[in-house]
CSV table of C-alpha atoms in Angstrom, one decimal:
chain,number,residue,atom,x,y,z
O,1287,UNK,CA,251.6,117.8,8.9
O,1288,UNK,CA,253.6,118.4,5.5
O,1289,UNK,CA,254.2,116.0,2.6
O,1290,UNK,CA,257.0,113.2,3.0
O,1291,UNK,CA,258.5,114.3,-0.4
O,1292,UNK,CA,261.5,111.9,-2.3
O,1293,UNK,CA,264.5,112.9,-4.4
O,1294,UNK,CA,262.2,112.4,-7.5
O,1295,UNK,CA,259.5,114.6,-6.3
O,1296,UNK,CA,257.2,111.8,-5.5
O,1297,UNK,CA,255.0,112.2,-2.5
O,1298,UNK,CA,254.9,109.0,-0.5
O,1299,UNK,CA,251.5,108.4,1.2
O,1300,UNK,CA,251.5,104.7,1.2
O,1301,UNK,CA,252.4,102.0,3.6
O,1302,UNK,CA,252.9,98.3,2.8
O,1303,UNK,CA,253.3,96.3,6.3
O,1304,UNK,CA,254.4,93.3,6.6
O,1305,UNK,CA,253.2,91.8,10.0
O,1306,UNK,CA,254.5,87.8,9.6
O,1307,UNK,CA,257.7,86.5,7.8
O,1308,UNK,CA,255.7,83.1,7.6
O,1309,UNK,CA,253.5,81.5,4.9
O,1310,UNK,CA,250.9,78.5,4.8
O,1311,UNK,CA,251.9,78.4,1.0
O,1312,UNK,CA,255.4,77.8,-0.5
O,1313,UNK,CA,254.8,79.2,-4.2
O,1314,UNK,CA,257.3,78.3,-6.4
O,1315,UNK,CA,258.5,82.2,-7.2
O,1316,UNK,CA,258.0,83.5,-3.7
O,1317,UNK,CA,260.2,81.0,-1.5
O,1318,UNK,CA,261.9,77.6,-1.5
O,1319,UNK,CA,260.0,74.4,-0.4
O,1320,UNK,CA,262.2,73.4,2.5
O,1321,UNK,CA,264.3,75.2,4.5
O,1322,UNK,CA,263.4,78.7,5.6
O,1323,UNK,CA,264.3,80.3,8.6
O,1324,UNK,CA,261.6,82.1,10.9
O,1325,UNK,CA,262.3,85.2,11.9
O,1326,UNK,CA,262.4,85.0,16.1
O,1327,UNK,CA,259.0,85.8,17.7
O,1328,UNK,CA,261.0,88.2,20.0
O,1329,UNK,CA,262.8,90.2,16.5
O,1330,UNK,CA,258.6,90.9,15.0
O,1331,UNK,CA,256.9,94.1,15.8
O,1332,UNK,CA,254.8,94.0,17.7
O,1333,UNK,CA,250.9,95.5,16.9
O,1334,UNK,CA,251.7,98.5,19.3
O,1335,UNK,CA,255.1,99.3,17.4
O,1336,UNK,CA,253.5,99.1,14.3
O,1337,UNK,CA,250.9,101.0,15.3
O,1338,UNK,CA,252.9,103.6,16.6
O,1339,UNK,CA,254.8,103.9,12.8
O,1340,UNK,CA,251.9,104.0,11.1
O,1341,UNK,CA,250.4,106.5,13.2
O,1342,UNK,CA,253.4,109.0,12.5
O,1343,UNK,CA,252.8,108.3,9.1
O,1344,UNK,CA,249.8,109.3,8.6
O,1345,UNK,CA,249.6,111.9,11.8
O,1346,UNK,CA,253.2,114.1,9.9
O,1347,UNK,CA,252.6,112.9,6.4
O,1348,UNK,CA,249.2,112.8,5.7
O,1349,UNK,CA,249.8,109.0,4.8
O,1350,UNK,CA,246.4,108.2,3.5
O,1351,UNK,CA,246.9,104.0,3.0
O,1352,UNK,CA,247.9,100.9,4.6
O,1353,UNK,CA,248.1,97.4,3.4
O,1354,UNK,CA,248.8,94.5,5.5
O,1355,UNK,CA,251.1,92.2,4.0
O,1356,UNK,CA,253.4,88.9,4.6
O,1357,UNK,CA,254.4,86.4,4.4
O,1358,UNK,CA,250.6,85.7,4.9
O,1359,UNK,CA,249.2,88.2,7.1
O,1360,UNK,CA,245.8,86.4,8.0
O,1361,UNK,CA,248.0,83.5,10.2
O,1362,UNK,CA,249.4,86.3,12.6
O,1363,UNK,CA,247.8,85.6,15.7
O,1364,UNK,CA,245.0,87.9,16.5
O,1365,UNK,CA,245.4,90.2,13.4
O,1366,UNK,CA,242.0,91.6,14.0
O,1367,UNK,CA,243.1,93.3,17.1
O,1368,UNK,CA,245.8,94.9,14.4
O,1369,UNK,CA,243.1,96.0,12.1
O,1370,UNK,CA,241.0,97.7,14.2
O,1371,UNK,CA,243.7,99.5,15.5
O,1372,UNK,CA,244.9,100.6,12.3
O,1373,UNK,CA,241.4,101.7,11.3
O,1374,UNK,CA,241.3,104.3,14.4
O,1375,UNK,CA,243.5,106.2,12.7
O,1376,UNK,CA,241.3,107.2,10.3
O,1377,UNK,CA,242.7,105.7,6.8
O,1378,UNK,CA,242.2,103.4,4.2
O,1379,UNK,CA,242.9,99.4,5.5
O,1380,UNK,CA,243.4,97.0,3.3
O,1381,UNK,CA,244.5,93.4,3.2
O,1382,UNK,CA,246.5,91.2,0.9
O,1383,UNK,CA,246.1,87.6,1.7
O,1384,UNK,CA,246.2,83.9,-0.2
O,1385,UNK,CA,242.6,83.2,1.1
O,1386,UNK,CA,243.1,79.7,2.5
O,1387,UNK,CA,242.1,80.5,6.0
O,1388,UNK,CA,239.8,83.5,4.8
O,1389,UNK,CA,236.7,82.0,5.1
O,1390,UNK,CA,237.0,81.6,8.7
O,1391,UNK,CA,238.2,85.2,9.5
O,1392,UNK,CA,236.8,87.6,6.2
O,1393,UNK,CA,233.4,89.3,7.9
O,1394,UNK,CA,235.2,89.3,11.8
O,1395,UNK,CA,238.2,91.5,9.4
O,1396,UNK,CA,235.7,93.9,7.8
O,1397,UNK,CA,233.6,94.7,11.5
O,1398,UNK,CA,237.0,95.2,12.7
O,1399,UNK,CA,237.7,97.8,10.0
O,1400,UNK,CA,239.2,96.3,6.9
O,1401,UNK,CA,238.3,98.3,3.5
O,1402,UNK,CA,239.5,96.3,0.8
O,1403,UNK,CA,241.1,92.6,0.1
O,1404,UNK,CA,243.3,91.2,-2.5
O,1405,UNK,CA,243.8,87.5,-2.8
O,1406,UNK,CA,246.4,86.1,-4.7
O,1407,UNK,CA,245.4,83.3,-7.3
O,1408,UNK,CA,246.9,82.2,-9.9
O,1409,UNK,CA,245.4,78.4,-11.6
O,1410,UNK,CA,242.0,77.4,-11.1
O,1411,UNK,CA,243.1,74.1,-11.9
O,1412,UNK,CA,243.8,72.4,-8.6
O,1413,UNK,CA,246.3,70.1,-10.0
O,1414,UNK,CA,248.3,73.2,-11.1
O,1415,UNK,CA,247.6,74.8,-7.8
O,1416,UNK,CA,249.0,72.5,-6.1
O,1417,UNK,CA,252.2,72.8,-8.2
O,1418,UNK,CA,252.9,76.2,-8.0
O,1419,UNK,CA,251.5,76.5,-3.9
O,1420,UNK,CA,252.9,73.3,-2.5
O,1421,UNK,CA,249.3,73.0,-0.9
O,1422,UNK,CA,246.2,71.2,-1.7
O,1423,UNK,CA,244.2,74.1,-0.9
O,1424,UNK,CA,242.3,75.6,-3.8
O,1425,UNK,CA,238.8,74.8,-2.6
O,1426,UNK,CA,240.0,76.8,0.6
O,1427,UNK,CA,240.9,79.9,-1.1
O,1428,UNK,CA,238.0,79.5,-3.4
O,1429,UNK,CA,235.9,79.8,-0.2
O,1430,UNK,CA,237.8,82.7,1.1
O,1431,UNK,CA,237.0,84.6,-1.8
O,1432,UNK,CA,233.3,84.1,-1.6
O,1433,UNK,CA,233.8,84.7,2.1
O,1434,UNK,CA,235.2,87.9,1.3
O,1435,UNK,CA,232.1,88.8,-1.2
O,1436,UNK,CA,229.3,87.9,1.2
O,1437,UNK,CA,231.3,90.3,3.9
O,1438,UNK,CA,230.6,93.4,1.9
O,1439,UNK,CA,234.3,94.1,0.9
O,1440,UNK,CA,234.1,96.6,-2.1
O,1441,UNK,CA,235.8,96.2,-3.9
O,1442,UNK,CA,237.9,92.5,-3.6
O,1443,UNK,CA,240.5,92.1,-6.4
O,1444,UNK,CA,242.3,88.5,-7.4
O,1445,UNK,CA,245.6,89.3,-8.3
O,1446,UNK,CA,247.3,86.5,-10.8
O,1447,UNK,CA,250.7,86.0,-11.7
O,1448,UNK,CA,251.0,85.4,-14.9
O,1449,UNK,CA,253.9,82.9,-15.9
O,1450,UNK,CA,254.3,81.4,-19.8
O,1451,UNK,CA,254.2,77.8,-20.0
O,1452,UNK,CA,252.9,77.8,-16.7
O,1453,UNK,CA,249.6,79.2,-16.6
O,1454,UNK,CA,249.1,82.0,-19.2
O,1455,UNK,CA,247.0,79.1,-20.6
O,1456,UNK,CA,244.2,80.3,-18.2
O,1457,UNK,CA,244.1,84.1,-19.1
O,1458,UNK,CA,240.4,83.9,-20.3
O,1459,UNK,CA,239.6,81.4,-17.6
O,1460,UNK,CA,240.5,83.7,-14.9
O,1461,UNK,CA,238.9,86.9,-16.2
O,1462,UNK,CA,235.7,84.5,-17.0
O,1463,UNK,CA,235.9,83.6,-13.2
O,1464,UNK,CA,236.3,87.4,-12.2
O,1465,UNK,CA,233.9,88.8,-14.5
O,1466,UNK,CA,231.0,85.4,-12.8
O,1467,UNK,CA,231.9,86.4,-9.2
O,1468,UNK,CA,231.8,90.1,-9.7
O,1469,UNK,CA,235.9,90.6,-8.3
O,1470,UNK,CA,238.3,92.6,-10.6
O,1471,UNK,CA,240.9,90.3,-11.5
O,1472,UNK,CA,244.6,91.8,-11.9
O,1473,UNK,CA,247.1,90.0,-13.9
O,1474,UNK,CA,250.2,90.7,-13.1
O,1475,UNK,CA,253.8,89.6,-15.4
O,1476,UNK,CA,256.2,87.4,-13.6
O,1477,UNK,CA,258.7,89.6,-12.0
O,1478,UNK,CA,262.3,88.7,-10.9
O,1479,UNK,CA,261.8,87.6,-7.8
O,1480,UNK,CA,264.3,85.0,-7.9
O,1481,UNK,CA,263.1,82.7,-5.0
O,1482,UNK,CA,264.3,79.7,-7.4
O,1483,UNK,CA,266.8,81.6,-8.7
O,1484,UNK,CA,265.3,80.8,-12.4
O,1485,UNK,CA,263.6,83.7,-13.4
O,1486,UNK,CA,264.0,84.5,-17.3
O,1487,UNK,CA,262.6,87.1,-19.5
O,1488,UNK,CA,261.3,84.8,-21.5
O,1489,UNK,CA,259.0,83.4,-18.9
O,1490,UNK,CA,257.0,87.3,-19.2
O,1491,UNK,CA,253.8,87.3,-20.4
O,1492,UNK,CA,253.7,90.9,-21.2
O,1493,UNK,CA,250.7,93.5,-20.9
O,1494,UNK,CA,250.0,94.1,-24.8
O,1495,UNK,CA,249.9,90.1,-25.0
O,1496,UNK,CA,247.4,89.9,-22.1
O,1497,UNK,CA,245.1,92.7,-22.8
O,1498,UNK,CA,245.2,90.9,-26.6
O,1499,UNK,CA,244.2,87.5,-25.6
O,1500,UNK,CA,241.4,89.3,-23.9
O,1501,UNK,CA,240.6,91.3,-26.3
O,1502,UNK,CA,240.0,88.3,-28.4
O,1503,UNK,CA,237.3,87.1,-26.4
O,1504,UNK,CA,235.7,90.4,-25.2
O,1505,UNK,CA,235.2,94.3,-26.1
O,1506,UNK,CA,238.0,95.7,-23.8
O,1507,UNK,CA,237.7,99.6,-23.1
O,1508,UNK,CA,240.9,101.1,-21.3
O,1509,UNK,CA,239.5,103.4,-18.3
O,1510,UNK,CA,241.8,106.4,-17.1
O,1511,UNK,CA,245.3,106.6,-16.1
O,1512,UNK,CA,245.7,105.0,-13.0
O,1513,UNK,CA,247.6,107.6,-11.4
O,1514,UNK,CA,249.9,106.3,-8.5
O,1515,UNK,CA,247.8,102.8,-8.5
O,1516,UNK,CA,250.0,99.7,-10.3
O,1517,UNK,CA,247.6,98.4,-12.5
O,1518,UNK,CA,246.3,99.5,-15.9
O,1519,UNK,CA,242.1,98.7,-15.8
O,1520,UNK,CA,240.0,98.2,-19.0
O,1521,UNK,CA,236.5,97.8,-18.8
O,1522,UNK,CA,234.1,95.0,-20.5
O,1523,UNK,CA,231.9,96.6,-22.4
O,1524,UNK,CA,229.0,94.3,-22.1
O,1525,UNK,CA,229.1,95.5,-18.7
O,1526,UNK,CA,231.2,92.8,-17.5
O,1527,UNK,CA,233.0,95.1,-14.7
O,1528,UNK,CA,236.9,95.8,-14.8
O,1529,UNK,CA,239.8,93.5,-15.4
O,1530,UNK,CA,243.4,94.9,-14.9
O,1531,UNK,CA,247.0,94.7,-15.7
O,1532,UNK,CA,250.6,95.2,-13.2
O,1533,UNK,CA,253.1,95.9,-16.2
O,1534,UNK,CA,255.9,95.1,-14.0
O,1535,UNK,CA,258.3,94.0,-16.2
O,1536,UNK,CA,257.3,95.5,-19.4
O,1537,UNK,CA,255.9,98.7,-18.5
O,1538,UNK,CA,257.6,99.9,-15.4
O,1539,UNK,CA,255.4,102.4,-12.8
O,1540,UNK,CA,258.2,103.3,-10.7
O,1541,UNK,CA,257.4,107.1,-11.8
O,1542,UNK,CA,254.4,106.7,-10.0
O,1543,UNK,CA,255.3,105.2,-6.6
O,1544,UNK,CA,253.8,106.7,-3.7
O,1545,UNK,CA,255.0,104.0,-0.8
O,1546,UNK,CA,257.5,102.7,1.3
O,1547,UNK,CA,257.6,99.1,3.1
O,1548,UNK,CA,257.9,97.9,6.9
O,1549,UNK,CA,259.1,94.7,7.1
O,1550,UNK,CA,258.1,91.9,9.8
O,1551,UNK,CA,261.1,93.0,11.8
O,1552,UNK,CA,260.8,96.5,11.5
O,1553,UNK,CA,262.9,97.4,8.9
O,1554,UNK,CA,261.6,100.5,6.4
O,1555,UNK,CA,262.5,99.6,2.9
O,1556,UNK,CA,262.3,101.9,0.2
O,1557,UNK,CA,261.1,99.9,-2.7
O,1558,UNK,CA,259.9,96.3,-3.3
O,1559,UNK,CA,263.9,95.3,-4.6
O,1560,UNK,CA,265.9,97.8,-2.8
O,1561,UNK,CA,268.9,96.7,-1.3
O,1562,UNK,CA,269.1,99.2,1.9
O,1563,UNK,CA,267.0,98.9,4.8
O,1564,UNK,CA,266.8,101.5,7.7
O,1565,UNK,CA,265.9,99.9,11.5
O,1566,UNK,CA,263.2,101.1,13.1
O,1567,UNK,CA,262.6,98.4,15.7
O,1568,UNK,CA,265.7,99.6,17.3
O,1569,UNK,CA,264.6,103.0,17.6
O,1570,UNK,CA,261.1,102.0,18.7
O,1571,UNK,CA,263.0,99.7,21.3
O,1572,UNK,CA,265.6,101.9,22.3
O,1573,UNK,CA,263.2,104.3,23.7
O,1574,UNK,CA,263.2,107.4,20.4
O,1575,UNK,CA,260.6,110.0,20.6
O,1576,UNK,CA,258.0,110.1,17.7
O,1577,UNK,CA,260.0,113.5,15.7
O,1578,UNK,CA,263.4,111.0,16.2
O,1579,UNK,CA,262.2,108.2,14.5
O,1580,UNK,CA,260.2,110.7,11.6
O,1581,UNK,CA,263.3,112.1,11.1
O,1582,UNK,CA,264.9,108.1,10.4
O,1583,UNK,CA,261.9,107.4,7.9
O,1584,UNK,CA,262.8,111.3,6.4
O,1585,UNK,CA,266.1,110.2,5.9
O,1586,UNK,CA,265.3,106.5,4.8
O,1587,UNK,CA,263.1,108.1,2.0
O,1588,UNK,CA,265.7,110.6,0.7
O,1589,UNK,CA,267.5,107.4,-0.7
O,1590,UNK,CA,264.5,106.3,-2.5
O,1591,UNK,CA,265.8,105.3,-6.2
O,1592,UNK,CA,264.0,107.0,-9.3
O,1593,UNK,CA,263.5,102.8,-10.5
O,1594,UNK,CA,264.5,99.1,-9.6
């Protein structure tokens, strides 16, 4: 085992996996409303191949995370059996998910291994939900969430995108609802993703704004450097628990980055927006050895950039 080490000196010991191209939600700054086309059942991974990657992760690298991702990773078909396949190996498993089909699947997820859960929401207004998701589902992902706490996960995080003139109007509302559920609630600034293709600066609700609005309401305390973890926490001093911040736009952590991506079809991506991808489902397919395909993700993160 030896460190998997970029050109920036970073040691990588995270993986994001994506284990479905497809979504039950169409949000506005993640994908169009109509018209996107499915990956081929035939062109996914498989669990076995991702298995296998993940195991030469952490096996040669001393990878020590994994977080299952999408599209929506909760309507792959049997991800359980994923999960607890995952968790043999030994490492951290965690889950992000939009909740609406949570509250049918959270506890049968964490007796199959699952660690920790974040759930994207971002309005507790359904009206505004509804807007931004497409769907009509915000009682569903508020019952996923509370699915998720009666499960035992520890700890389960709400991550919010924050978008101005959309719903930074709801700052204190969200951190009120964190703070009466006991969940840390992560705001996170409205990054380029450019599903619309109408992404502006302007539209960033930046970190110092959000941790003043908060302030305004409640005695914030920032807790230590987060290390290679994207959000900046501050504590509620009335005992309130944790509320967090993803700078990013405004406050870039690429310095920090300690993972690399699998997509649904098996490609290893270096970075969130990079614009290379390196095929590992042809290697698993083609019949490689475990050191040939290490050597392909060896090679894949020698490119990483120092930033997007």
């Amino acid at each position: 085992m030896g460190d998997l080490v970029d050109p920036f000196g970073r040691v990588v010991r995270d993986l994001r996996i994506s284990v479905t191209d497809r979504c039950n939600f169409r949000c506005t700054y993640c994908m169009p409303e109509e018209g996107v086309p499915w990956l081929p059942r035939t062109q996914i991974l498989t669990f076995e191949e991702i298995t296998r990657i993940a195991s030469i992760c952490v096996g040669r690298y001393g990878f020590t995370g994994i977080r299952l991702t999408g599209g929506e990773p909760t309507i792959r078909a049997h991800i359980t059996r994923l999960v607890a396949q995952l968790a043999e190996l030994g490492i951290d498993v965690a889950m992000t998910t939009n909740a609406a089909t949570l509250q049918h699947q959270a506890h049968d997820l964490r007796a199959a291994g699952l660690n920790r859960i974040n759930i994207s929401l971002d309005t507790l207004d359904r009206a505004k939900f509804q807007r931004m998701t497409r769907r009509d589902e915000l009682d569903s992902v508020l019952a996923g969430i509370d699915a998720a706490i009666d499960a035992g996960f520890a700890p389960v995080k709400i991550n919010a995108v924050i978008e101005r003139g959309v719903n930074d109007d709801e700052l204190v509302d969200l951190a009120r609802f964190g703070r009466e559920r006991g969940v840390e609630v992560r705001f996170i600034e409205f990054m380029p993703l450019d599903a619309t293709d109408e992404w502006q600066r302007s539209t960033v609700v930046g970190q110092d704004e959000i941790v003043a609005r908060l302030s305004a309401v409640w005695d914030l305390e920032q807790v230590p450097a987060r290390g290679a973890a994207p959000a900046d926490r501050w504590r509620y001093l009335d005992g309130g628990g944790l509320v967090g911040v993803i700078p990013t736009v405004t406050k870039p952590f690429c310095g920090d980055c300690d993972r690399i991506r699998l997509t649904a079809d098996g490609q290893l991506r270096t970075c969130l927006f990079a614009t290379d991808e390196f095929d590992l489902r042809a290697a698993l397919r083609s019949g490689e050895s475990d050191d040939q395909i290490a050597a392909r993700i060896e090679a894949a993160v020698g490119t990483k950039w120092a930033g997007h």
